[in-house]
PDB file of C-alpha atoms in Angstrom:
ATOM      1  CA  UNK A  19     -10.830   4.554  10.814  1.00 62.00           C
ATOM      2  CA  UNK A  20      -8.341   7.610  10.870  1.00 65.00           C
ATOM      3  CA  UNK A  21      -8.989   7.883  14.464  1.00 71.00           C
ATOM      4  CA  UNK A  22      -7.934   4.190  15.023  1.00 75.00           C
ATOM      5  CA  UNK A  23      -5.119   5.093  12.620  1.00 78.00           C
ATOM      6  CA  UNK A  24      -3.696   7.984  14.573  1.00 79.00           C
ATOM      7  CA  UNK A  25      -4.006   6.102  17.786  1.00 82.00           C
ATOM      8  CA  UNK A  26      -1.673   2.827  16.385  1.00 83.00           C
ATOM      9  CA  UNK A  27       0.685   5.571  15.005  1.00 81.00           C
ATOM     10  CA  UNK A  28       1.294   7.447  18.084  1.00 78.00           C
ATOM     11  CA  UNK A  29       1.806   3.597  19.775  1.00 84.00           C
ATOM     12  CA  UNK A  30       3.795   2.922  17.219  1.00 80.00           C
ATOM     13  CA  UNK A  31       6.221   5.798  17.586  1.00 78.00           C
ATOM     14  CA  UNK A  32       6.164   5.392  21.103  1.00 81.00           C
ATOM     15  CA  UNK A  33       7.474   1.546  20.676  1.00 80.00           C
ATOM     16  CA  UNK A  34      10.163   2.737  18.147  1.00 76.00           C
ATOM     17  CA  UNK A  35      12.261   4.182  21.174  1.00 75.00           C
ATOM     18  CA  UNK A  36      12.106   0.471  22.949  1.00 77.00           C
ATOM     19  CA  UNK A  37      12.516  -1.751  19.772  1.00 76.00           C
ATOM     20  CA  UNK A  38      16.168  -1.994  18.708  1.00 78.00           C
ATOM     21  CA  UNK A  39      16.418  -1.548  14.331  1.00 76.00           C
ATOM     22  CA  UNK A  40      16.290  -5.209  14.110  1.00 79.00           C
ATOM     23  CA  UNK A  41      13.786  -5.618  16.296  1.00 81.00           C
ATOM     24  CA  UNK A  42      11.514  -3.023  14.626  1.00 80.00           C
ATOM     25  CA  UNK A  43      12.693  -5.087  11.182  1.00 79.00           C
ATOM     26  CA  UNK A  44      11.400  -8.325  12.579  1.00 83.00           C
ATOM     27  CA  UNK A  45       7.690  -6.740  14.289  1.00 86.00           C
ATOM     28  CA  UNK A  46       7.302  -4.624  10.700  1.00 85.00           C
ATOM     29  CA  UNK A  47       7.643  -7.824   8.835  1.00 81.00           C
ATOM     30  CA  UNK A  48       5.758  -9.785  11.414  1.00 86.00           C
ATOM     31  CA  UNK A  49       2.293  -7.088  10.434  1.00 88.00           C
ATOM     32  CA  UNK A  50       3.528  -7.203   6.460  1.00 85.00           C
ATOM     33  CA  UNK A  51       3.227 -11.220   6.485  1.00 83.00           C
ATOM     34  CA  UNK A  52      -0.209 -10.582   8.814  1.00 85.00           C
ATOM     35  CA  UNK A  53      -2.560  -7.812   7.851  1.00 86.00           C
ATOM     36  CA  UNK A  54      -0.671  -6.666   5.093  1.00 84.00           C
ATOM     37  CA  UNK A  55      -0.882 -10.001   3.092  1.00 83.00           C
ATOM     38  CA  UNK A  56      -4.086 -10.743   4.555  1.00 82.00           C
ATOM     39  CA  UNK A  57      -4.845  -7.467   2.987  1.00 82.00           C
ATOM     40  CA  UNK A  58      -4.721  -8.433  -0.397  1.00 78.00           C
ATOM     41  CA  UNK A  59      -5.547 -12.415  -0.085  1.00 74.00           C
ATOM     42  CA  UNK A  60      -9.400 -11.970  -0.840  1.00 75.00           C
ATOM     43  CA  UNK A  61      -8.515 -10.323  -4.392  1.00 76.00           C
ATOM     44  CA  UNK A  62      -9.818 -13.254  -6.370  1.00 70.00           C
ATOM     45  CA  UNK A  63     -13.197 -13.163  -3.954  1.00 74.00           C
ATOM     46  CA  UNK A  64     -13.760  -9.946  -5.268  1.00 78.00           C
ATOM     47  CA  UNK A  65     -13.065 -10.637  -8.927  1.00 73.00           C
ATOM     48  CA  UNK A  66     -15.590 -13.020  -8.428  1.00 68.00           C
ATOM     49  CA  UNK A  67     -18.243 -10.871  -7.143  1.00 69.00           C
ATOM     50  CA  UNK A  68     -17.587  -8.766  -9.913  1.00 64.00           C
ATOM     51  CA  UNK A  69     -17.623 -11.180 -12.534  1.00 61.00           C
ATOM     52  CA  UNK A  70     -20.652 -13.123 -11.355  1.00 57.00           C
ATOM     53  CA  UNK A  71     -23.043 -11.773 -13.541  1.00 52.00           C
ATOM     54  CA  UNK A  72     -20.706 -12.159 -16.277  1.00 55.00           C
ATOM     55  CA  UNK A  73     -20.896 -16.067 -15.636  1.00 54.00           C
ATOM     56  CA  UNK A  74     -16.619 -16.072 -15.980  1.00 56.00           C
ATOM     57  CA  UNK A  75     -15.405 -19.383 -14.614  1.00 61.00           C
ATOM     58  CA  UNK A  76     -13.226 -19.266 -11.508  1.00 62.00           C
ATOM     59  CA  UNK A  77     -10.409 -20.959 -13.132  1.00 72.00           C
ATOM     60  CA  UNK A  78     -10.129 -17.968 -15.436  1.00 70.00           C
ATOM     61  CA  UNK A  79     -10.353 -15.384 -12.937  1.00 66.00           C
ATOM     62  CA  UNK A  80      -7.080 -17.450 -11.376  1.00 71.00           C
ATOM     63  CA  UNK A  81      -5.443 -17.923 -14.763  1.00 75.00           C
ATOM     64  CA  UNK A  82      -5.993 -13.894 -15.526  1.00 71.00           C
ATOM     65  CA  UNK A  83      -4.957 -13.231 -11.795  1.00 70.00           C
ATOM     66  CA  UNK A  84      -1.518 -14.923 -11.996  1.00 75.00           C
ATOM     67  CA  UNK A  85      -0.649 -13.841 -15.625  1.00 79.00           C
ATOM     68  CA  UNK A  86      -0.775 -10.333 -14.301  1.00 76.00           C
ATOM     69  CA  UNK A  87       1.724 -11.624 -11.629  1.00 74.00           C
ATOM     70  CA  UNK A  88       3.939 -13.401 -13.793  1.00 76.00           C
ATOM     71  CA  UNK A  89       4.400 -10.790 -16.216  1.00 78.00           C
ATOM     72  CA  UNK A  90       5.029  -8.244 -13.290  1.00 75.00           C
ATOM     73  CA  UNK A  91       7.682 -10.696 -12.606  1.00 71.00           C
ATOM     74  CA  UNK A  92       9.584 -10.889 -16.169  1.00 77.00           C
ATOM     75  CA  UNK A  93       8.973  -6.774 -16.358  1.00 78.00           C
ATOM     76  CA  UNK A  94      10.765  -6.412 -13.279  1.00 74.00           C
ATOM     77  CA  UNK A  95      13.673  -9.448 -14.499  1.00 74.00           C
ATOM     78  CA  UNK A  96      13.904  -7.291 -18.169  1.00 80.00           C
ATOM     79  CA  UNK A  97      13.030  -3.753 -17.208  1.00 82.00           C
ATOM     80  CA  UNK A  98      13.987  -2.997 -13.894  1.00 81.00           C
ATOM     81  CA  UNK A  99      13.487   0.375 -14.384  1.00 84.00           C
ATOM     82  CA  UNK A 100      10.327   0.936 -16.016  1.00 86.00           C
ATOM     83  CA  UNK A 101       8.634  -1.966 -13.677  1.00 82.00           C
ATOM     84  CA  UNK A 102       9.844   0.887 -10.831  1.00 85.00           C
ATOM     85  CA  UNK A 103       8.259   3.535 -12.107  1.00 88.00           C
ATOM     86  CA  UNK A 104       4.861   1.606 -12.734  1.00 87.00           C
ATOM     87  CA  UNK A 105       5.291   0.317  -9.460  1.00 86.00           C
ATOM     88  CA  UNK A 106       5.943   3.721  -7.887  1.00 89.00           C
ATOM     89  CA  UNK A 107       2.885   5.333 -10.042  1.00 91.00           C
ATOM     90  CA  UNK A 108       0.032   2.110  -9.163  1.00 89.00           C
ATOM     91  CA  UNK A 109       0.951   2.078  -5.456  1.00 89.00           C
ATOM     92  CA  UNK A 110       0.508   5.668  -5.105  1.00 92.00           C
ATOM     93  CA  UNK A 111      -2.844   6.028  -6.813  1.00 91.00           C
ATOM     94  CA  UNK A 112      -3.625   2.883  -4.881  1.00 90.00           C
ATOM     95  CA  UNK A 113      -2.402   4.609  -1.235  1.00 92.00           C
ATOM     96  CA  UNK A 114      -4.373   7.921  -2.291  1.00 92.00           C
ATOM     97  CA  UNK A 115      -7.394   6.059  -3.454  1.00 90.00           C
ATOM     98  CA  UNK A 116      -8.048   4.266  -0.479  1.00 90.00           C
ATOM     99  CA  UNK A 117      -7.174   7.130   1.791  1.00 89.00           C
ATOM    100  CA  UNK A 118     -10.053   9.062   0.165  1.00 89.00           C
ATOM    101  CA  UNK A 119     -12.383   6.887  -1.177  1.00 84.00           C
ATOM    102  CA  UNK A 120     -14.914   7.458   2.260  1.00 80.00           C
ATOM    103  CA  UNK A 121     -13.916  11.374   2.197  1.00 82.00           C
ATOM    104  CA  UNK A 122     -14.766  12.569  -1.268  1.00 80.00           C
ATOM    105  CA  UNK A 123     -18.308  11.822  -2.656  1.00 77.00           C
ATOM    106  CA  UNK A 124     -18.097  13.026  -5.935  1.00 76.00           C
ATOM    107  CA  UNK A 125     -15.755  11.505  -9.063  1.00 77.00           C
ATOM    108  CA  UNK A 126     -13.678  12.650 -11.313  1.00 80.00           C
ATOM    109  CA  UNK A 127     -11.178  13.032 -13.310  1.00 84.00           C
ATOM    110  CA  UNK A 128      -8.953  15.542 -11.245  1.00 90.00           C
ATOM    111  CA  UNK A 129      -9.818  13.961  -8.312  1.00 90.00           C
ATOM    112  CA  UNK A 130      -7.842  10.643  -9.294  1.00 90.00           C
ATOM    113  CA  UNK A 131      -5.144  12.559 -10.291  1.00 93.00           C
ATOM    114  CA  UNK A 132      -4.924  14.472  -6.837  1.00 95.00           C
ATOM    115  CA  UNK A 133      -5.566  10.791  -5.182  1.00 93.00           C
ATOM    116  CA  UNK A 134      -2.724   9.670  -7.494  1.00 95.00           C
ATOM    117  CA  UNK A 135      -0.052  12.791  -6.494  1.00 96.00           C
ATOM    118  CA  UNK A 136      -1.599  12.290  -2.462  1.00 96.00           C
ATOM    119  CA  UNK A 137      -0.616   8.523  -2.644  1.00 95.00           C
ATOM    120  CA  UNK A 138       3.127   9.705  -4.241  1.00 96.00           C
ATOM    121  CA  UNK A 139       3.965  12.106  -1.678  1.00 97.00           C
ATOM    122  CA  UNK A 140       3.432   9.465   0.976  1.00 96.00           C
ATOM    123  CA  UNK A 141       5.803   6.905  -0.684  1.00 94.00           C
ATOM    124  CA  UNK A 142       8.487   9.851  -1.487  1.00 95.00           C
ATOM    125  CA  UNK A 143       8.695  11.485   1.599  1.00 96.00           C
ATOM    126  CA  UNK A 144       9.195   8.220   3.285  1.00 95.00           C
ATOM    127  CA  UNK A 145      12.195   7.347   0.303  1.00 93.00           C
ATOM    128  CA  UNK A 146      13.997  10.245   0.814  1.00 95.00           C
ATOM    129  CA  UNK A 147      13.957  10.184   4.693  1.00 94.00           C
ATOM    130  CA  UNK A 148      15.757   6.810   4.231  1.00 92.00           C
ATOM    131  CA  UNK A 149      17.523   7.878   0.661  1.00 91.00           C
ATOM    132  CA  UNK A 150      21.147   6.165   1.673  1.00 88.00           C
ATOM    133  CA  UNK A 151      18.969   2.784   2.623  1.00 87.00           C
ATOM    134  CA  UNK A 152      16.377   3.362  -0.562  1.00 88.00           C
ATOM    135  CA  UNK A 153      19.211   4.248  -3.002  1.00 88.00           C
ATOM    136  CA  UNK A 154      21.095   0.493  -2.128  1.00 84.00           C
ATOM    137  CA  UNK A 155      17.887  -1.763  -2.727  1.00 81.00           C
ATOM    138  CA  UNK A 156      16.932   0.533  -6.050  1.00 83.00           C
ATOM    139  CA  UNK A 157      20.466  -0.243  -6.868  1.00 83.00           C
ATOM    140  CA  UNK A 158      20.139  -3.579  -6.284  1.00 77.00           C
ATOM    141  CA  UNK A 159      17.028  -3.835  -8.435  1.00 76.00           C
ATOM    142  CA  UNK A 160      17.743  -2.145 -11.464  1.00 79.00           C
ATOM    143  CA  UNK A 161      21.546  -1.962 -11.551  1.00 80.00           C
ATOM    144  CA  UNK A 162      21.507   1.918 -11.596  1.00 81.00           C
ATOM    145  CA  UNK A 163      23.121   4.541  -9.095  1.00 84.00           C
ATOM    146  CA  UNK A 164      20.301   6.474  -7.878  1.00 82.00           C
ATOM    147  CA  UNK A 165      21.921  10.000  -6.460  1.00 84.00           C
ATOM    148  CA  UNK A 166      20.832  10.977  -2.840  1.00 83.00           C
ATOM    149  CA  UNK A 167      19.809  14.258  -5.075  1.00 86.00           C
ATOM    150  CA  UNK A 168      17.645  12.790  -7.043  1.00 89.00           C
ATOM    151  CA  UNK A 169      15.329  12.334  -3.873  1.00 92.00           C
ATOM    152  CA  UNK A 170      15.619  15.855  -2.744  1.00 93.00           C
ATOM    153  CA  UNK A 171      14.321  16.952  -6.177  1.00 94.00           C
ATOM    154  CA  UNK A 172      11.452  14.330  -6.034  1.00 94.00           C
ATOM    155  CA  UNK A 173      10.965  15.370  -2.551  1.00 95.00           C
ATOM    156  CA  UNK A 174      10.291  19.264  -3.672  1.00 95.00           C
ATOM    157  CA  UNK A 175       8.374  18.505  -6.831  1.00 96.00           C
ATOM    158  CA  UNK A 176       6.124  16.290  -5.338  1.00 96.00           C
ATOM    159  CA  UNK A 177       5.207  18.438  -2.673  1.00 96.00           C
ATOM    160  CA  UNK A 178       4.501  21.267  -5.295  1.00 97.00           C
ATOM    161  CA  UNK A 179       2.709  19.587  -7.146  1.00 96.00           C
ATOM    162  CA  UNK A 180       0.317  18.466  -3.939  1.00 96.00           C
ATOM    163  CA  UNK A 181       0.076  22.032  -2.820  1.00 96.00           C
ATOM    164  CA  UNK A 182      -1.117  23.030  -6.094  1.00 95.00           C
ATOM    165  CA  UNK A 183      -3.659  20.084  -6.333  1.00 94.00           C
ATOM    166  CA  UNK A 184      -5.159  20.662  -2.632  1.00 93.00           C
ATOM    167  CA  UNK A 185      -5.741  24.303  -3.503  1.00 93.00           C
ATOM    168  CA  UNK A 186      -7.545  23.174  -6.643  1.00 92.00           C
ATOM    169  CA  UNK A 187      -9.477  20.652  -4.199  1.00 92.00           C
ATOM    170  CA  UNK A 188     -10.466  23.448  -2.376  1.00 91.00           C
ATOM    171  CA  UNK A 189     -12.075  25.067  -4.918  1.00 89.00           C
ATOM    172  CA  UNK A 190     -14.014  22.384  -6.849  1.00 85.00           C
ATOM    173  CA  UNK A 191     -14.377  19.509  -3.624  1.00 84.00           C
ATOM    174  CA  UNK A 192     -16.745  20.979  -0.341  1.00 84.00           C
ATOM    175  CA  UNK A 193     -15.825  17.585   1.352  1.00 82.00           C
ATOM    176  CA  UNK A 194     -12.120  18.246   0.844  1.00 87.00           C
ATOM    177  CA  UNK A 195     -12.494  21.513   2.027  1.00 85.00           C
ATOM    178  CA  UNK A 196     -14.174  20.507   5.211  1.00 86.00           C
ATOM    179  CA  UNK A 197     -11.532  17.751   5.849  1.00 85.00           C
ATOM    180  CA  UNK A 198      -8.191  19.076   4.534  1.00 89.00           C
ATOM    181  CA  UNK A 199      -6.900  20.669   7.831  1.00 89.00           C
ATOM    182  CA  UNK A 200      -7.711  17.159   9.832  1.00 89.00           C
ATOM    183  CA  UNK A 201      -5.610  15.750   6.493  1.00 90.00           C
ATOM    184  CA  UNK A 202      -2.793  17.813   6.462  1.00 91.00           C
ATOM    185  CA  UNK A 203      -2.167  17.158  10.354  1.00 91.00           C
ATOM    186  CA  UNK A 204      -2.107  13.592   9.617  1.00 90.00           C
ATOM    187  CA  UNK A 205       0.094  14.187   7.131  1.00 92.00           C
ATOM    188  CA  UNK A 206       2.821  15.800   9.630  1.00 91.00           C
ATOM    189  CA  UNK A 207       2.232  12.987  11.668  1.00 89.00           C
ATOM    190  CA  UNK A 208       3.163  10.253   9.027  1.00 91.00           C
ATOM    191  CA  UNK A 209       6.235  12.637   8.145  1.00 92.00           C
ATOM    192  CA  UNK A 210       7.338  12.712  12.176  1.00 90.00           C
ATOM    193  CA  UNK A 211       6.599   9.073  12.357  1.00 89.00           C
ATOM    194  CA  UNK A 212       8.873   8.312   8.786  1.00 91.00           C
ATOM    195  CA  UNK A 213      11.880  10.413   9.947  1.00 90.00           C
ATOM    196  CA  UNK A 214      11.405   8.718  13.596  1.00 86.00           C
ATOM    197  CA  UNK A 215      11.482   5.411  12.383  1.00 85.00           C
ATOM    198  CA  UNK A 216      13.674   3.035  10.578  1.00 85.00           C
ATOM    199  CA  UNK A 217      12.340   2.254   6.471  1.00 87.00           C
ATOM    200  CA  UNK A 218      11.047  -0.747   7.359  1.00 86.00           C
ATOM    201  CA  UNK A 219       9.109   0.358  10.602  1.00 89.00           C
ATOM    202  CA  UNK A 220       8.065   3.607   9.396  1.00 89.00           C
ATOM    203  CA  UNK A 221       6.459   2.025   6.145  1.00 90.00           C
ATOM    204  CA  UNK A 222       4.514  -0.861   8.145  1.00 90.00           C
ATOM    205  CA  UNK A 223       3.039   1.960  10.191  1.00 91.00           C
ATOM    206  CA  UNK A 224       1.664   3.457   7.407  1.00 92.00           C
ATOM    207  CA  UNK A 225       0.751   0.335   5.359  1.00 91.00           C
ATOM    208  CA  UNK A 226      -0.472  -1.319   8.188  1.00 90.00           C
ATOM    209  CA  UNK A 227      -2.639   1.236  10.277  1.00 90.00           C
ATOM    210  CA  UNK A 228      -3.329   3.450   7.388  1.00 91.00           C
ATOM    211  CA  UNK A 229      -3.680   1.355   4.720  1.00 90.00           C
ATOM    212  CA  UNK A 230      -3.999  -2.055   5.239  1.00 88.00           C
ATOM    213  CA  UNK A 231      -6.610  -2.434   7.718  1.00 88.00           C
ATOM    214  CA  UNK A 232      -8.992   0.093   6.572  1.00 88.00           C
ATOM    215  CA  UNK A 233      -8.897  -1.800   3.010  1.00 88.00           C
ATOM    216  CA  UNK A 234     -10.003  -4.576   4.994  1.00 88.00           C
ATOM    217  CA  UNK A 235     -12.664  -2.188   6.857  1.00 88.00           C
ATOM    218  CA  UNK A 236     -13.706  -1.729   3.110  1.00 87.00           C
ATOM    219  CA  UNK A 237     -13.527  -5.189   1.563  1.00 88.00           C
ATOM    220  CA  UNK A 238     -15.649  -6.493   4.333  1.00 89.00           C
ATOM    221  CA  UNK A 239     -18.147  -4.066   3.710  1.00 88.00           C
ATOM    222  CA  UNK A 240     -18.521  -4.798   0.306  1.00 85.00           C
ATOM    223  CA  UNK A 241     -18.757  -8.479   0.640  1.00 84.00           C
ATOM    224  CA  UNK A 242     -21.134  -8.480   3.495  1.00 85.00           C
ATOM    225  CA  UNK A 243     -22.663  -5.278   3.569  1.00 85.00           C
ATOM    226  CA  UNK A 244     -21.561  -3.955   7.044  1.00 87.00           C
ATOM    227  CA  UNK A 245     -18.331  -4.777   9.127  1.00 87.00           C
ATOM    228  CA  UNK A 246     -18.608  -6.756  12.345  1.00 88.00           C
ATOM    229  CA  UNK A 247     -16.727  -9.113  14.193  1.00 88.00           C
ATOM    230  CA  UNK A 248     -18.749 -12.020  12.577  1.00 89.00           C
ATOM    231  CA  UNK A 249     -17.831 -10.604   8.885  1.00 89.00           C
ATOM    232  CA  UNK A 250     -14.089 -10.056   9.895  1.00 89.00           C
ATOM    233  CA  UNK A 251     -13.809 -13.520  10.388  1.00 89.00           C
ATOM    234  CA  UNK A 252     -15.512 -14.890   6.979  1.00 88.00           C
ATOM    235  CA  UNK A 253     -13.000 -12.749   5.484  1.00 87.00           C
ATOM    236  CA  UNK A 254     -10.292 -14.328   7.000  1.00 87.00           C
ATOM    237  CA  UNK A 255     -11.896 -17.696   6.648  1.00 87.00           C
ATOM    238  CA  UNK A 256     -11.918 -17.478   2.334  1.00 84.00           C
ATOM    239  CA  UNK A 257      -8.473 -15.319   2.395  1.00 82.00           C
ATOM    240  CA  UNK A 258      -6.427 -17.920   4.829  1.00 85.00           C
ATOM    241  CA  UNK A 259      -5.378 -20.469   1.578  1.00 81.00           C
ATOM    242  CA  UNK A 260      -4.672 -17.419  -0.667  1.00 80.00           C
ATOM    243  CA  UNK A 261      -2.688 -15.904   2.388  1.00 83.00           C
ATOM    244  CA  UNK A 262      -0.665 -19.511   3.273  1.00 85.00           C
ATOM    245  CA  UNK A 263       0.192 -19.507  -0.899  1.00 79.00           C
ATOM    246  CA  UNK A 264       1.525 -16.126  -0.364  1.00 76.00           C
ATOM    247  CA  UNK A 265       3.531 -16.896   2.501  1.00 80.00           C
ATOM    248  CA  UNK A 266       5.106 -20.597   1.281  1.00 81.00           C
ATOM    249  CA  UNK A 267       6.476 -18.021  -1.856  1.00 72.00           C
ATOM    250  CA  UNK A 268       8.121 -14.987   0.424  1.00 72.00           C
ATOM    251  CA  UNK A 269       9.314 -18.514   3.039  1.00 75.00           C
ATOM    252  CA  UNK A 270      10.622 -20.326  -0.635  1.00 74.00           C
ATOM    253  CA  UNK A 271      12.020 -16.927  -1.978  1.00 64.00           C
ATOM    254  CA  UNK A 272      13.466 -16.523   1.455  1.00 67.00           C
ATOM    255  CA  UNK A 273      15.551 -19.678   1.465  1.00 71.00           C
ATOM    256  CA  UNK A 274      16.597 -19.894  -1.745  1.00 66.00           C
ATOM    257  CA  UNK A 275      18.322 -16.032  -1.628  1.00 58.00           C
ATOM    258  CA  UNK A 276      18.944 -14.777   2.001  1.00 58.00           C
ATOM    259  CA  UNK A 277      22.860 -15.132   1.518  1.00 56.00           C
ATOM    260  CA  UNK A 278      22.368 -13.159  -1.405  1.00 52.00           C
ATOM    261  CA  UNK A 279      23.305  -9.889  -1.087  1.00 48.00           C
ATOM    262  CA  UNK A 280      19.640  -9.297  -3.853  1.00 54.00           C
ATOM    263  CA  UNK A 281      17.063 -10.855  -1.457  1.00 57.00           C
ATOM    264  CA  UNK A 282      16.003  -7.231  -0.604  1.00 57.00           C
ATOM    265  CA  UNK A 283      15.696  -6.401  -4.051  1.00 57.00           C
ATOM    266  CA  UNK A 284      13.892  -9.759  -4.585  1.00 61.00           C
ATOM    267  CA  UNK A 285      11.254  -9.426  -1.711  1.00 65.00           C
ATOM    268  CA  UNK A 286      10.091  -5.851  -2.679  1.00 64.00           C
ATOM    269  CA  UNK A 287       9.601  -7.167  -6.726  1.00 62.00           C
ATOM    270  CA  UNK A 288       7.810  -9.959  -5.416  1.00 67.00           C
ATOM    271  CA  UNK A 289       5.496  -7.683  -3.093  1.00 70.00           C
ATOM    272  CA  UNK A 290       5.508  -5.216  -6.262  1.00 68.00           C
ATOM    273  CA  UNK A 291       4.073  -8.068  -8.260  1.00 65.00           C
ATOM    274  CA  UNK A 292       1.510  -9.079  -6.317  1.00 70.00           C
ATOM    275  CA  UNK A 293       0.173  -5.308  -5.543  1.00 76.00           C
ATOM    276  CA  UNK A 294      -0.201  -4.625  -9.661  1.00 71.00           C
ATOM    277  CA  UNK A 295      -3.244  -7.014  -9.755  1.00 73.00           C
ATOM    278  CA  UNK A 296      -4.605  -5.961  -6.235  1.00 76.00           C
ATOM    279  CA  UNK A 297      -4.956  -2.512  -7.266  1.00 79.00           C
ATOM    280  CA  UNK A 298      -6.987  -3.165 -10.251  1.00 76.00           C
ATOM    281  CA  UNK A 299      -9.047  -5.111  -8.244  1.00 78.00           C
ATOM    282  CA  UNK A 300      -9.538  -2.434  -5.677  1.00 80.00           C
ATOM    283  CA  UNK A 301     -10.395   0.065  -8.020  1.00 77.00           C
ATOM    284  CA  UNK A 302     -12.931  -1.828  -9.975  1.00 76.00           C
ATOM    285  CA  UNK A 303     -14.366  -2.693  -6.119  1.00 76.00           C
ATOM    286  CA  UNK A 304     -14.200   1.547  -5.361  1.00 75.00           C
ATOM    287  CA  UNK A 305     -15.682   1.603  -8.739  1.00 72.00           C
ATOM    288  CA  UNK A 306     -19.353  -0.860  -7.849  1.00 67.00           C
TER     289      UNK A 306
END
């Protein structure tokens, strides 16, 4: 898959000098609404094939499912700030777990922590490439004045701390060690494509092509046993009504706020909301 993710990033830079910003806003939302929703729209699927054995009903998988959504929702409504942070931290983890779930045999305990500080310095490089644009819809969202230093310092610590954590890789991980110079030149590729690209184009490159669509490449697998065209399309078969929900809320959030000045801050806490639950069920899928 990194292959096919290299290839769609290189096309993707190369489209970023034809597409004005707003076009490149309206294509990156375009694969968001798509694969990335699509993405996530087979999470109560999953739950089920977890649960199964357990003989839990369906309706209690959907009841659990949205409560986790719901309260993401107040968190976000009472504390902003906090509901950040744990957003920040769960994505991360999530981006780094995925990346090297297929890389890394072995488990443990360091190894989610380095998967957890991997997934970070993805989603902080790319903030403070776009700080000025970052700082307004974190503003927005929690009310507070986020300095343009505050990203430089996140920006440095970060990438510290995933030096430090590769070179303990290297010493306790053979797989890692066999991979990391492959890793680290995607790595400067994802940076090159981030400072090339507006926020919103640079992220759906990544969460499209890197994460998005090998998650599916994964989901599929563990459904069906193998991926093939055949299986791609029974996926999208059971996701398309969770998908349409998703979209009628982003289309009803859309309408009811896009002459308010929030509705940035009010798409990224809904898509905030609805990635708390799908991480826990990716984990618990990484996890079988």
């Amino acid at each position: 898959m990194n292959k096919l993710s290299i290839i769609t990033s290189f096309a993707g830079l190369w489209l970023t000098s034809y597409l004005s910003d707003t076009n490149q806003l309206i294509f990156g939302f375009f694969l968001i609404f798509t694969f990335g929703i699509l993405h996530g729209a087979n999470d109560l699927v999953l739950i089920n094939q977890f649960e199964s054995k357990k003989k839990t009903t369906f309706i209690k998988i959907i009841v659990s499912y949205v409560v986790i959504v719901i309260g993401s929702v107040i968190l976000f409504t009472v504390l902003p700030v906090l509901a950040l942070i744990m957003f920040l931290l769960v994505s991360g983890y999530h981006f780094g777990e995925q990346h090297w779930a297929s890389l890394i045999e072995t488990k443990s305990n360091f190894r989610k922590l380095f998967e957890l500080i991997y997934g970070l310095f993805i989603i902080i490089v790319l903030l403070y490439i776009n700080a000025a644009e970052v700082s307004k819809i974190i503003f927005e969202i929690t009310n507070f004045n986020f300095p343009y230093s505050y990203f430089s310092i996140a920006a440095i610590a970060i990438s510290i701390l995933l030096f430090i954590a590769s070179y303990v890789m290297t010493l306790k991980e053979r797989d890692f060690k066999n991979n990391i110079l492959e890793q680290l030149f995607y790595l400067v590729v994802l940076i090159v494509i981030f400072k090339s690209s507006s926020l919103i184009w640079g992220f759906t490159i990544y969460f499209i092509f890197w994460h998005s669509i090998p998650s599916l490449n994964d989901q599929i697998i563990f459904l069906y046993g193998k991926y093939n065209l055949t299986h791609f399309k029974e996926y999208v078969k059971t996701a398309f009504w969770y998908w349409i929900i998703s979209i009628i809320g982003i289309t009803v959030l859309y309408f009811l706020a896009k002459d308010l000045i929030i509705f940035d801050a009010l798409f990224f806490s809904f898509l905030a909301s609805i990635t708390f639950p799908h991480a826990i069920v990716i984990l618990n899928m990484f996890k079988k």
